[in-house]
Amino acid sequence: MSSESPTNNLKVNIHPLGEHGIKRRQINRFAVGIVEGLVEKGYRAYLVGGCVRDLLLGLKPKDFDIATNATPEQVHKTFRYSRIIGRRFRLVHVYTRGELIEVATFRGAAQSQDASHDASGRILSDNTFGSMAEDAVRRDFTINALFYDPIKQEIHDFVGGYADVLERKLKVIGDPESRYREDPVRVLRAARFVAKLGVSTDSGSEEPIRSAGKLLGNVPSARLYDELLKLFLSGQAVNSMAALQEWGLMHHLFPQLKCDRDNRVIEGKVLRQALINTDQRIRERKPVTPAFLYAALLWQPVSKLATSYGERGYSPQDALTVAGDEIIAKQCQRTAIPRRFSGVTKVIWSMQPRFVNTKGRRANALLNQRKFRAAYDFLLLRALEDESLESLAKWWTDIQEVSQEQREQQIFGDSKRKSQRPRRRKSKPASNDTSTSK
Ligand code: ATP
Ligand code: MG
């Protein structure tokens, strides 16, 4: 069914329940409640973006976002437990029982005045309200621009996104080159959707990605860090890496990694296996940390730089510490890393030379280090690349599996056991010894 949009002249296609088949129980009840609350007050409100796309694809949406023609103040007034947030574009967070739903007022088309873009065409200010159709066309991809009315159970489509979801096509809304220029993060989002949803890009949307990659250098590093986590810590690290490599984007995120002629970074076994393990851990609902991810991603330049410090007379541990500081500082200029994570990344690296020592108090201390497990997991990855580490890695695997007594025997040998025996005896009262022996 199609009709003129009440908001402007763009044609809207409306897909009823009989066509899309989205069930009420698939939708967050609280989000539906917010839409109902706004509609009762006479506003228009819809679920929008990734959640509609995921529902159509039969996936469980990560979050449910709402778009409305009510202003942030009007939304805030409608819901007692809500807060207006954001400076660049104000949104409302509505809360209930630990849940949070984001409600945004329809955004207008990007302003065309020079003042709102930087020299490369990147949008700097984007804060005007607009119509529903304008809100649709300023979104990135057609599959992300669908609105769902949970009361009438209808999907409203201004950009052909409905057909693209069914055909699993990723198409930029508008002219791809200028949309990537406006916001270069969209090229990373394209890689993420290809990896996560199994959609494929049409040639018009794909071609300009390669040349837009270099514009990532203009994006604030904190925003790139957020995108990086979504790419690598959402269960699709391997696929994300493949998409980023295909389009030569890894190199722009990690300028310190060595590349081949096609702008693909040289992955190495450490990184490849780290990504496989990360996806596996997420499938098993085990925790993952950006610290370990960064340790694997940057191991190649760190170990190279540490080698050159070693040649200048630094001890292996000092060399890794200094190299780690330098490589992380440079990486932070591109993708910011919070200190609480970069600190752990550096510990993982600088602990590596300590594994060589399998005897005495130092080996025992290493086992009891807080970050032992992460550093040991990293040693296992390194052993995939360096055969000479295999037996060492096995020794550290085995030592964790034996009893406390066997561990002491292996680390301290007989000398420690002998030296401990008299001390243990001393701690027991002599009278007890005699009484038990009687
Ligand atoms: P995910 O499932 O990963 O959350 P998503 O599509 O919902 O995917 P969000 O980052 O949650 O992604 O963004 C919500 C919606 O906001 C998108 O679906 C899209 O319509 C719009 N959007 C997000 N980022 C951009 C962008 N950089 N440019 C244009 N529109 C964007
Ligand atoms: Mg989302």
CSV table of C-alpha atoms and ligand atoms in Angstrom, one decimal:
chain,number,residue,atom,x,y,z
A,1,MET,CA,0.0,0.0,0.0
A,2,SER,CA,1.3,3.5,-0.8
A,3,SER,CA,0.2,7.0,0.0
A,4,GLU,CA,1.6,10.6,0.2
A,5,SER,CA,3.3,11.1,3.5
A,6,PRO,CA,1.5,13.6,5.7
A,7,THR,CA,4.9,15.1,6.6
A,8,ASN,CA,6.1,16.1,3.2
A,9,ASN,CA,6.1,15.0,-0.5
A,10,LEU,CA,8.2,11.9,-0.2
A,11,LYS,CA,6.1,8.8,-1.0
A,12,VAL,CA,5.7,6.3,1.9
A,13,ASN,CA,5.0,2.6,1.5
A,14,ILE,CA,3.1,1.1,4.3
A,15,HIS,CA,3.4,-2.6,5.0
A,16,PRO,CA,0.6,-4.1,7.1
A,17,LEU,CA,0.8,-7.1,9.5
A,18,GLY,CA,-0.3,-9.6,6.9
A,19,GLU,CA,2.8,-8.7,5.0
A,20,HIS,CA,5.6,-8.4,7.6
A,21,GLY,CA,4.3,-10.8,10.2
A,22,ILE,CA,6.1,-9.2,13.2
A,23,LYS,CA,4.5,-10.6,16.4
A,24,ARG,CA,3.7,-8.4,19.4
A,25,ARG,CA,5.6,-10.7,21.7
A,26,GLN,CA,8.8,-10.0,19.8
A,27,ILE,CA,8.6,-6.4,20.9
A,28,ASN,CA,9.8,-4.9,24.1
A,29,ARG,CA,6.6,-4.1,26.1
A,30,PHE,CA,8.0,-1.0,27.7
A,31,ALA,CA,8.9,0.5,24.3
A,32,VAL,CA,5.3,-0.1,23.1
A,33,GLY,CA,4.1,1.6,26.3
A,34,ILE,CA,6.2,4.7,25.5
A,35,VAL,CA,4.7,4.8,21.9
A,36,GLU,CA,1.2,4.5,23.4
A,37,GLY,CA,1.9,7.2,25.9
A,38,LEU,CA,3.0,9.6,23.3
A,39,VAL,CA,0.2,8.8,20.9
A,40,GLU,CA,-2.4,9.3,23.8
A,41,LYS,CA,-1.0,12.8,24.1
A,42,GLY,CA,-1.6,13.4,20.4
A,43,TYR,CA,2.0,12.9,19.1
A,44,ARG,CA,3.2,10.5,16.5
A,45,ALA,CA,5.7,7.9,17.6
A,46,TYR,CA,7.3,4.8,16.0
A,47,LEU,CA,9.9,2.2,16.7
A,48,VAL,CA,12.7,2.9,14.4
A,49,GLY,CA,16.1,1.8,12.9
A,50,GLY,CA,18.0,-1.3,13.9
A,51,CYS,CA,15.2,-2.9,15.9
A,52,VAL,CA,12.7,-2.9,12.9
A,53,ARG,CA,15.4,-4.3,10.6
A,54,ASP,CA,16.3,-7.0,13.1
A,55,LEU,CA,12.6,-7.9,13.7
A,56,LEU,CA,12.1,-8.4,10.0
A,57,LEU,CA,15.3,-10.5,9.8
A,58,GLY,CA,14.0,-12.7,12.6
A,59,LEU,CA,16.8,-11.5,14.9
A,60,LYS,CA,16.5,-10.4,18.5
A,61,PRO,CA,17.0,-6.6,18.5
A,62,LYS,CA,19.8,-5.3,20.8
A,63,ASP,CA,17.7,-2.2,21.7
A,64,PHE,CA,14.5,-0.5,20.8
A,65,ASP,CA,14.7,3.1,19.7
A,66,ILE,CA,11.8,5.4,19.3
A,67,ALA,CA,11.3,8.4,17.0
A,68,THR,CA,8.6,11.0,17.5
A,69,ASN,CA,7.4,14.4,16.4
A,70,ALA,CA,7.2,15.5,20.1
A,71,THR,CA,10.1,17.7,21.2
A,72,PRO,CA,12.5,16.5,23.9
A,73,GLU,CA,10.7,18.7,26.4
A,74,GLN,CA,7.3,17.3,25.5
A,75,VAL,CA,8.6,13.7,25.8
A,76,HIS,CA,10.2,14.5,29.1
A,77,LYS,CA,6.9,16.0,30.4
A,78,THR,CA,5.0,12.8,29.3
A,79,PHE,CA,7.2,10.4,31.2
A,80,ARG,CA,8.1,11.0,34.9
A,81,TYR,CA,11.2,8.8,34.8
A,82,SER,CA,13.0,10.4,31.9
A,83,ARG,CA,15.9,12.7,31.3
A,84,ILE,CA,17.0,14.9,28.4
A,85,ILE,CA,20.5,14.1,27.4
A,86,GLY,CA,23.0,15.1,24.7
A,87,ARG,CA,24.3,18.4,23.5
A,88,ARG,CA,24.8,18.0,19.7
A,89,PHE,CA,21.4,16.4,19.3
A,90,ARG,CA,19.2,16.2,22.3
A,91,LEU,CA,17.4,12.9,23.1
A,92,VAL,CA,15.3,11.7,25.9
A,93,HIS,CA,16.1,8.6,28.0
A,94,VAL,CA,13.0,7.0,29.5
A,95,TYR,CA,13.6,4.5,32.3
A,96,THR,CA,11.7,1.7,34.0
A,97,ARG,CA,12.8,-1.2,36.1
A,98,GLY,CA,16.4,-1.1,35.0
A,99,GLU,CA,15.5,-0.6,31.3
A,100,LEU,CA,16.3,2.4,29.2
A,101,ILE,CA,14.7,3.4,25.9
A,102,GLU,CA,16.0,6.2,23.8
A,103,VAL,CA,13.4,8.6,22.3
A,104,ALA,CA,14.5,11.0,19.6
A,105,THR,CA,12.6,13.8,17.9
A,106,PHE,CA,12.5,13.4,14.1
A,107,ARG,CA,15.6,15.0,12.7
A,108,GLY,CA,15.7,17.4,9.8
A,109,ALA,CA,17.8,17.0,6.7
A,110,ALA,CA,21.5,17.9,7.3
A,111,GLN,CA,22.1,21.6,7.0
A,112,SER,CA,23.8,22.7,3.8
A,113,GLN,CA,25.5,25.9,5.1
A,114,ASP,CA,29.3,25.6,5.1
A,115,ALA,CA,29.4,26.3,8.8
A,116,SER,CA,28.0,22.8,9.6
A,117,HIS,CA,30.6,20.8,7.8
A,118,ASP,CA,34.4,20.7,8.1
A,119,ALA,CA,36.8,20.9,5.1
A,120,SER,CA,36.4,17.2,4.2
A,121,GLY,CA,32.6,17.4,4.2
A,122,ARG,CA,32.1,15.9,7.7
A,123,ILE,CA,29.0,17.1,9.4
A,124,LEU,CA,29.8,19.0,12.6
A,125,SER,CA,26.4,20.2,13.6
A,126,ASP,CA,23.2,18.4,12.9
A,127,ASN,CA,20.6,19.5,15.4
A,128,THR,CA,17.5,20.6,13.6
A,129,PHE,CA,14.1,18.9,14.1
A,130,GLY,CA,12.3,17.7,10.9
A,131,SER,CA,9.5,15.6,9.5
A,132,MET,CA,9.3,11.8,9.6
A,133,ALA,CA,10.4,11.6,5.9
A,134,GLU,CA,13.4,13.9,6.6
A,135,ASP,CA,14.3,11.7,9.6
A,136,ALA,CA,14.2,8.7,7.3
A,137,VAL,CA,16.5,10.1,4.6
A,138,ARG,CA,19.2,11.3,7.1
A,139,ARG,CA,19.7,7.8,8.3
A,140,ASP,CA,22.6,5.8,6.9
A,141,PHE,CA,21.3,2.7,5.1
A,142,THR,CA,17.9,1.9,3.7
A,143,ILE,CA,17.5,-1.1,6.0
A,144,ASN,CA,18.1,1.2,9.0
A,145,ALA,CA,15.4,3.7,8.1
A,146,LEU,CA,12.2,1.7,8.7
A,147,PHE,CA,9.5,2.9,11.1
A,148,TYR,CA,7.2,0.5,12.9
A,149,ASP,CA,3.9,1.5,14.4
A,150,PRO,CA,3.2,-1.0,17.1
A,151,ILE,CA,-0.4,0.1,17.6
A,152,LYS,CA,-1.5,-0.4,14.0
A,153,GLN,CA,1.2,-3.0,13.4
A,154,GLU,CA,2.4,-1.3,10.3
A,155,ILE,CA,5.9,-0.6,8.8
A,156,HIS,CA,6.4,2.8,7.2
A,157,ASP,CA,9.1,2.9,4.5
A,158,PHE,CA,10.2,6.1,2.7
A,159,VAL,CA,13.4,4.7,1.2
A,160,GLY,CA,12.8,1.2,-0.1
A,161,GLY,CA,14.4,-0.4,3.0
A,162,TYR,CA,11.6,-3.0,3.3
A,163,ALA,CA,12.5,-4.7,0.0
A,164,ASP,CA,16.3,-4.3,0.8
A,165,VAL,CA,15.9,-6.2,4.1
A,166,LEU,CA,14.1,-9.0,2.4
A,167,GLU,CA,16.8,-9.1,-0.3
A,168,ARG,CA,19.5,-8.7,2.3
A,169,LYS,CA,21.0,-5.6,0.5
A,170,LEU,CA,22.9,-2.9,2.2
A,171,LYS,CA,22.3,0.4,0.3
A,172,VAL,CA,23.3,3.9,1.3
A,173,ILE,CA,20.5,6.4,1.3
A,174,GLY,CA,21.4,9.1,-1.1
A,175,ASP,CA,24.7,9.6,-2.8
A,176,PRO,CA,27.1,7.1,-1.1
A,177,GLU,CA,30.3,9.2,-1.6
A,178,SER,CA,28.9,12.3,0.0
A,179,ARG,CA,27.1,10.3,2.8
A,180,TYR,CA,30.5,8.7,3.7
A,181,ARG,CA,32.2,12.0,3.6
A,182,GLU,CA,29.5,13.5,5.9
A,183,ASP,CA,30.2,10.9,8.4
A,184,PRO,CA,33.1,8.5,7.7
A,185,VAL,CA,32.0,6.2,10.5
A,186,ARG,CA,29.4,4.9,8.1
A,187,VAL,CA,32.0,2.9,6.3
A,188,LEU,CA,32.7,1.0,9.6
A,189,ARG,CA,29.0,0.6,10.1
A,190,ALA,CA,28.8,-0.9,6.6
A,191,ALA,CA,31.5,-3.4,7.5
A,192,ARG,CA,29.6,-4.3,10.8
A,193,PHE,CA,26.3,-4.9,9.1
A,194,VAL,CA,27.9,-7.0,6.4
A,195,ALA,CA,29.6,-9.1,9.1
A,196,LYS,CA,26.6,-9.3,11.5
A,197,LEU,CA,23.6,-9.5,9.2
A,198,GLY,CA,25.1,-11.3,6.2
A,199,VAL,CA,23.8,-8.5,3.9
A,200,SER,CA,25.8,-7.6,0.8
A,201,THR,CA,26.5,-4.1,-0.4
A,202,ASP,CA,25.4,-3.0,-3.9
A,203,SER,CA,28.2,-1.7,-6.0
A,204,GLY,CA,27.2,1.9,-5.7
A,205,SER,CA,27.5,1.7,-1.9
A,206,GLU,CA,30.7,-0.4,-1.9
A,207,GLU,CA,32.9,1.3,-4.4
A,208,PRO,CA,33.4,4.6,-2.6
A,209,ILE,CA,34.2,2.8,0.8
A,210,ARG,CA,37.8,2.2,-0.2
A,211,SER,CA,38.6,5.8,-0.8
A,212,ALA,CA,36.5,7.0,2.1
A,213,GLY,CA,38.6,5.0,4.5
A,214,LYS,CA,41.3,7.7,4.8
A,215,LEU,CA,38.6,10.1,6.1
A,216,LEU,CA,38.5,8.0,9.4
A,217,GLY,CA,41.6,10.0,10.4
A,218,ASN,CA,39.3,13.0,10.9
A,219,VAL,CA,36.9,11.3,13.2
A,220,PRO,CA,37.2,11.8,17.0
A,221,SER,CA,39.2,8.9,18.4
A,222,ALA,CA,36.6,8.2,21.2
A,223,ARG,CA,34.0,7.5,18.5
A,224,LEU,CA,36.3,5.2,16.6
A,225,TYR,CA,37.0,3.3,19.8
A,226,ASP,CA,33.2,2.8,20.4
A,227,GLU,CA,32.8,1.5,16.8
A,228,LEU,CA,35.8,-0.8,17.2
A,229,LEU,CA,34.3,-2.5,20.2
A,230,LYS,CA,31.0,-3.0,18.3
A,231,LEU,CA,33.0,-4.6,15.4
A,232,PHE,CA,35.2,-6.8,17.5
A,233,LEU,CA,33.4,-7.5,20.8
A,234,SER,CA,29.9,-8.3,19.5
A,235,GLY,CA,30.5,-11.9,18.5
A,236,GLN,CA,31.4,-11.3,14.9
A,237,ALA,CA,35.1,-10.3,15.2
A,238,VAL,CA,36.2,-12.7,12.5
A,239,ASN,CA,33.6,-11.6,10.0
A,240,SER,CA,34.2,-7.9,10.8
A,241,MET,CA,37.9,-8.3,10.2
A,242,ALA,CA,37.2,-9.9,6.9
A,243,ALA,CA,34.9,-7.0,5.8
A,244,LEU,CA,37.4,-4.4,7.1
A,245,GLN,CA,40.3,-6.1,5.3
A,246,GLU,CA,38.3,-6.4,2.1
A,247,TRP,CA,37.8,-2.7,2.0
A,248,GLY,CA,41.3,-1.8,3.2
A,249,LEU,CA,39.9,-0.2,6.4
A,250,MET,CA,42.0,-2.0,9.1
A,251,HIS,CA,45.0,0.0,8.0
A,252,HIS,CA,43.1,3.3,8.7
A,253,LEU,CA,42.1,2.1,12.2
A,254,PHE,CA,45.6,0.7,13.0
A,255,PRO,CA,48.1,2.8,11.0
A,256,GLN,CA,51.0,1.1,12.9
A,257,LEU,CA,50.2,-2.4,11.5
A,258,LYS,CA,52.1,-3.5,8.4
A,259,CYS,CA,50.1,-3.7,5.2
A,260,ASP,CA,50.5,-5.5,1.9
A,261,ARG,CA,50.0,-3.9,-1.4
A,262,ASP,CA,46.2,-4.1,-1.3
A,263,ASN,CA,46.1,-2.2,2.0
A,264,ARG,CA,45.4,-5.3,3.9
A,265,VAL,CA,47.1,-5.5,7.2
A,266,ILE,CA,49.3,-8.6,7.8
A,267,GLU,CA,47.2,-10.5,10.3
A,268,GLY,CA,49.5,-13.2,11.8
A,269,LYS,CA,48.3,-16.1,13.9
A,270,VAL,CA,48.2,-14.3,17.2
A,271,LEU,CA,45.5,-11.9,15.9
A,272,ARG,CA,43.6,-14.4,13.9
A,273,GLN,CA,43.3,-16.8,16.8
A,274,ALA,CA,42.5,-14.0,19.2
A,275,LEU,CA,39.5,-13.1,17.1
A,276,ILE,CA,38.3,-16.7,16.8
A,277,ASN,CA,38.6,-17.1,20.6
A,278,THR,CA,36.8,-13.8,21.2
A,279,ASP,CA,33.8,-14.9,19.1
A,280,GLN,CA,33.8,-18.3,20.8
A,281,ARG,CA,33.9,-16.7,24.3
A,282,ILE,CA,30.9,-14.5,23.4
A,283,ARG,CA,29.0,-17.5,22.2
A,284,GLU,CA,29.7,-19.2,25.5
A,285,ARG,CA,28.7,-16.0,27.4
A,286,LYS,CA,32.2,-15.6,28.9
A,287,PRO,CA,33.6,-12.2,29.5
A,288,VAL,CA,35.8,-10.4,26.9
A,289,THR,CA,37.9,-7.4,27.4
A,290,PRO,CA,39.2,-4.6,25.1
A,291,ALA,CA,42.6,-5.0,26.9
A,292,PHE,CA,43.2,-8.5,25.5
A,293,LEU,CA,41.8,-7.5,22.1
A,294,TYR,CA,44.3,-4.6,21.9
A,295,ALA,CA,47.1,-6.8,23.1
A,296,ALA,CA,46.5,-9.1,20.1
A,297,LEU,CA,45.8,-6.3,17.6
A,298,LEU,CA,49.0,-4.4,18.4
A,299,TRP,CA,51.4,-7.3,19.2
A,300,GLN,CA,53.0,-7.1,15.8
A,301,PRO,CA,54.4,-3.5,16.0
A,302,VAL,CA,55.0,-3.9,19.8
A,303,SER,CA,57.2,-7.0,19.5
A,304,LYS,CA,59.0,-5.5,16.5
A,305,LEU,CA,59.8,-2.3,18.4
A,306,ALA,CA,60.7,-4.2,21.6
A,307,THR,CA,63.2,-6.2,19.5
A,308,SER,CA,64.9,-3.0,18.4
A,309,TYR,CA,65.1,-1.8,22.0
A,310,GLY,CA,66.5,-5.2,23.0
A,311,GLU,CA,69.3,-4.6,20.4
A,312,ARG,CA,70.0,-1.4,22.2
A,313,GLY,CA,70.6,-3.2,25.4
A,314,TYR,CA,67.2,-3.1,27.1
A,315,SER,CA,66.2,-6.2,29.1
A,316,PRO,CA,63.3,-8.1,27.4
A,317,GLN,CA,60.9,-6.8,30.0
A,318,ASP,CA,62.0,-3.2,29.8
A,319,ALA,CA,62.0,-3.3,26.0
A,320,LEU,CA,58.4,-4.5,26.0
A,321,THR,CA,57.4,-1.9,28.6
A,322,VAL,CA,58.9,1.0,26.6
A,323,ALA,CA,57.7,-0.3,23.3
A,324,GLY,CA,54.2,-0.9,24.7
A,325,ASP,CA,54.0,2.7,26.0
A,326,GLU,CA,55.0,4.1,22.6
A,327,ILE,CA,52.7,1.9,20.5
A,328,ILE,CA,49.7,2.5,22.7
A,329,ALA,CA,50.3,6.3,22.8
A,330,LYS,CA,50.3,6.4,19.0
A,331,GLN,CA,47.3,4.2,18.7
A,332,CYS,CA,45.3,6.4,21.1
A,333,GLN,CA,45.6,9.2,18.5
A,334,ARG,CA,43.4,7.1,16.2
A,335,THR,CA,41.2,5.0,18.5
A,336,ALA,CA,41.2,6.1,22.1
A,337,ILE,CA,41.7,3.4,24.7
A,338,PRO,CA,40.6,4.1,28.2
A,339,ARG,CA,43.5,3.8,30.6
A,340,ARG,CA,42.0,1.1,32.7
A,341,PHE,CA,42.3,-1.1,29.6
A,342,SER,CA,45.5,0.1,28.1
A,343,GLY,CA,47.2,-0.5,31.5
A,344,VAL,CA,46.2,-4.1,31.3
A,345,THR,CA,47.3,-4.4,27.7
A,346,LYS,CA,50.7,-3.3,28.7
A,347,VAL,CA,50.8,-5.7,31.6
A,348,ILE,CA,49.9,-8.6,29.3
A,349,TRP,CA,52.8,-7.7,27.1
A,350,SER,CA,55.4,-6.9,29.7
A,351,MET,CA,54.7,-10.2,31.6
A,352,GLN,CA,55.6,-12.3,28.5
A,353,PRO,CA,59.4,-12.5,29.1
A,354,ARG,CA,58.7,-13.6,32.7
A,355,PHE,CA,57.3,-16.9,31.5
A,356,VAL,CA,60.8,-18.0,30.5
A,357,ASN,CA,61.5,-18.4,34.1
A,358,THR,CA,59.9,-21.6,35.4
A,359,LYS,CA,61.9,-22.1,38.6
A,360,GLY,CA,62.0,-20.5,42.0
A,361,ARG,CA,60.2,-17.7,43.8
A,362,ARG,CA,59.7,-15.6,40.6
A,363,ALA,CA,57.9,-18.3,38.8
A,364,ASN,CA,55.7,-18.8,41.8
A,365,ALA,CA,55.0,-15.1,42.0
A,366,LEU,CA,54.0,-15.0,38.3
A,367,LEU,CA,51.4,-17.7,38.9
A,368,ASN,CA,49.9,-15.5,41.6
A,369,GLN,CA,49.8,-12.3,39.6
A,370,ARG,CA,46.4,-10.7,39.1
A,371,LYS,CA,46.8,-10.7,35.4
A,372,PHE,CA,48.4,-14.1,35.1
A,373,ARG,CA,45.5,-15.7,33.3
A,374,ALA,CA,45.3,-13.1,30.6
A,375,ALA,CA,49.1,-13.1,30.1
A,376,TYR,CA,49.1,-16.9,30.0
A,377,ASP,CA,46.3,-16.9,27.4
A,378,PHE,CA,48.4,-14.5,25.4
A,379,LEU,CA,51.5,-16.8,25.7
A,380,LEU,CA,49.3,-19.6,24.2
A,381,LEU,CA,48.6,-17.3,21.2
A,382,ARG,CA,52.2,-16.5,20.7
A,383,ALA,CA,53.1,-20.2,20.8
A,384,LEU,CA,51.0,-20.6,17.6
A,385,GLU,CA,53.3,-18.2,15.8
A,386,ASP,CA,56.6,-19.2,17.5
A,387,GLU,CA,57.2,-23.0,17.7
A,388,SER,CA,60.0,-22.5,20.2
A,389,LEU,CA,57.4,-21.4,22.8
A,390,GLU,CA,55.3,-24.5,22.5
A,391,SER,CA,57.0,-26.5,25.3
A,392,LEU,CA,57.1,-23.4,27.5
A,393,ALA,CA,53.4,-22.8,27.0
A,394,LYS,CA,52.7,-26.5,27.8
A,395,TRP,CA,54.8,-26.2,31.0
A,396,TRP,CA,52.6,-23.3,32.2
A,397,THR,CA,49.4,-25.2,31.2
A,398,ASP,CA,50.5,-28.3,33.1
A,399,ILE,CA,51.6,-26.4,36.2
A,400,GLN,CA,48.1,-25.0,36.6
A,401,GLU,CA,46.6,-28.4,36.5
A,402,VAL,CA,48.6,-30.2,39.2
A,403,SER,CA,48.1,-30.2,43.0
A,404,GLN,CA,49.6,-27.5,45.1
A,405,GLU,CA,52.2,-29.9,46.4
A,406,GLN,CA,53.2,-31.1,43.0
A,407,ARG,CA,53.4,-27.4,41.9
A,408,GLU,CA,55.8,-26.5,44.7
A,409,GLN,CA,57.9,-29.6,43.9
A,410,GLN,CA,58.2,-28.5,40.2
A,411,ILE,CA,58.8,-24.9,40.9
A,412,PHE,CA,61.1,-25.1,43.9
A,413,GLY,CA,62.4,-28.7,43.6
A,414,ASP,CA,63.4,-30.6,46.7
A,415,SER,CA,65.3,-27.8,48.3
A,416,LYS,CA,62.2,-25.8,49.0
A,417,ARG,CA,60.3,-28.9,50.2
A,418,LYS,CA,63.1,-29.8,52.6
A,419,SER,CA,63.4,-26.2,53.8
A,420,GLN,CA,59.7,-26.1,54.5
A,421,ARG,CA,59.4,-29.3,56.4
A,422,PRO,CA,61.1,-28.2,59.6
A,423,ARG,CA,59.2,-25.0,59.6
A,424,ARG,CA,55.9,-26.9,59.4
A,425,ARG,CA,56.9,-29.1,62.3
A,426,LYS,CA,58.0,-26.1,64.3
A,427,SER,CA,54.5,-24.5,64.0
A,428,LYS,CA,52.9,-27.5,65.7
A,429,PRO,CA,53.4,-27.7,69.5
A,430,ALA,CA,55.9,-30.4,70.5
A,431,SER,CA,53.5,-31.9,73.0
A,432,ASN,CA,50.9,-32.6,70.3
A,433,ASP,CA,53.5,-34.4,68.3
A,434,THR,CA,54.3,-36.6,71.2
A,435,SER,CA,50.7,-37.1,72.2
A,436,THR,CA,49.7,-38.3,68.6
A,437,SER,CA,52.7,-40.5,68.4
A,438,LYS,CA,51.8,-42.2,71.7
B,1,ATP,P1,22.7,-2.2,16.2
B,1,ATP,O1,21.9,-3.4,16.0
B,1,ATP,O2,24.2,-2.5,16.1
B,1,ATP,O3,22.3,-1.4,17.3
B,1,ATP,P2,21.6,0.0,14.7
B,1,ATP,O4,21.3,0.2,13.3
B,1,ATP,O5,20.5,0.0,15.6
B,1,ATP,O6,22.5,-1.3,14.8
B,1,ATP,P3,22.6,2.2,16.2
B,1,ATP,O7,24.0,2.7,16.3
B,1,ATP,O8,21.9,1.7,17.4
B,1,ATP,O9,22.6,1.1,15.1
B,1,ATP,O10,21.7,3.4,15.6
B,1,ATP,C1,20.3,3.4,15.5
B,1,ATP,C2,19.9,4.0,14.2
B,1,ATP,O11,20.3,5.3,14.1
B,1,ATP,C3,20.4,3.3,13.0
B,1,ATP,O12,19.6,2.2,12.6
B,1,ATP,C4,20.3,4.4,11.9
B,1,ATP,O13,19.0,4.6,11.4
B,1,ATP,C5,20.7,5.6,12.7
B,1,ATP,N1,22.2,5.9,12.7
B,1,ATP,C6,23.1,5.5,13.6
B,1,ATP,N2,24.3,5.9,13.2
B,1,ATP,C7,24.2,6.6,12.1
B,1,ATP,C8,25.0,7.3,11.3
B,1,ATP,N3,26.3,7.4,11.5
B,1,ATP,N4,24.5,8.0,10.2
B,1,ATP,C9,23.2,8.0,10.0
B,1,ATP,N5,22.3,7.3,10.7
B,1,ATP,C10,22.8,6.6,11.8
B,2,MG,MG,20.6,-0.1,17.8
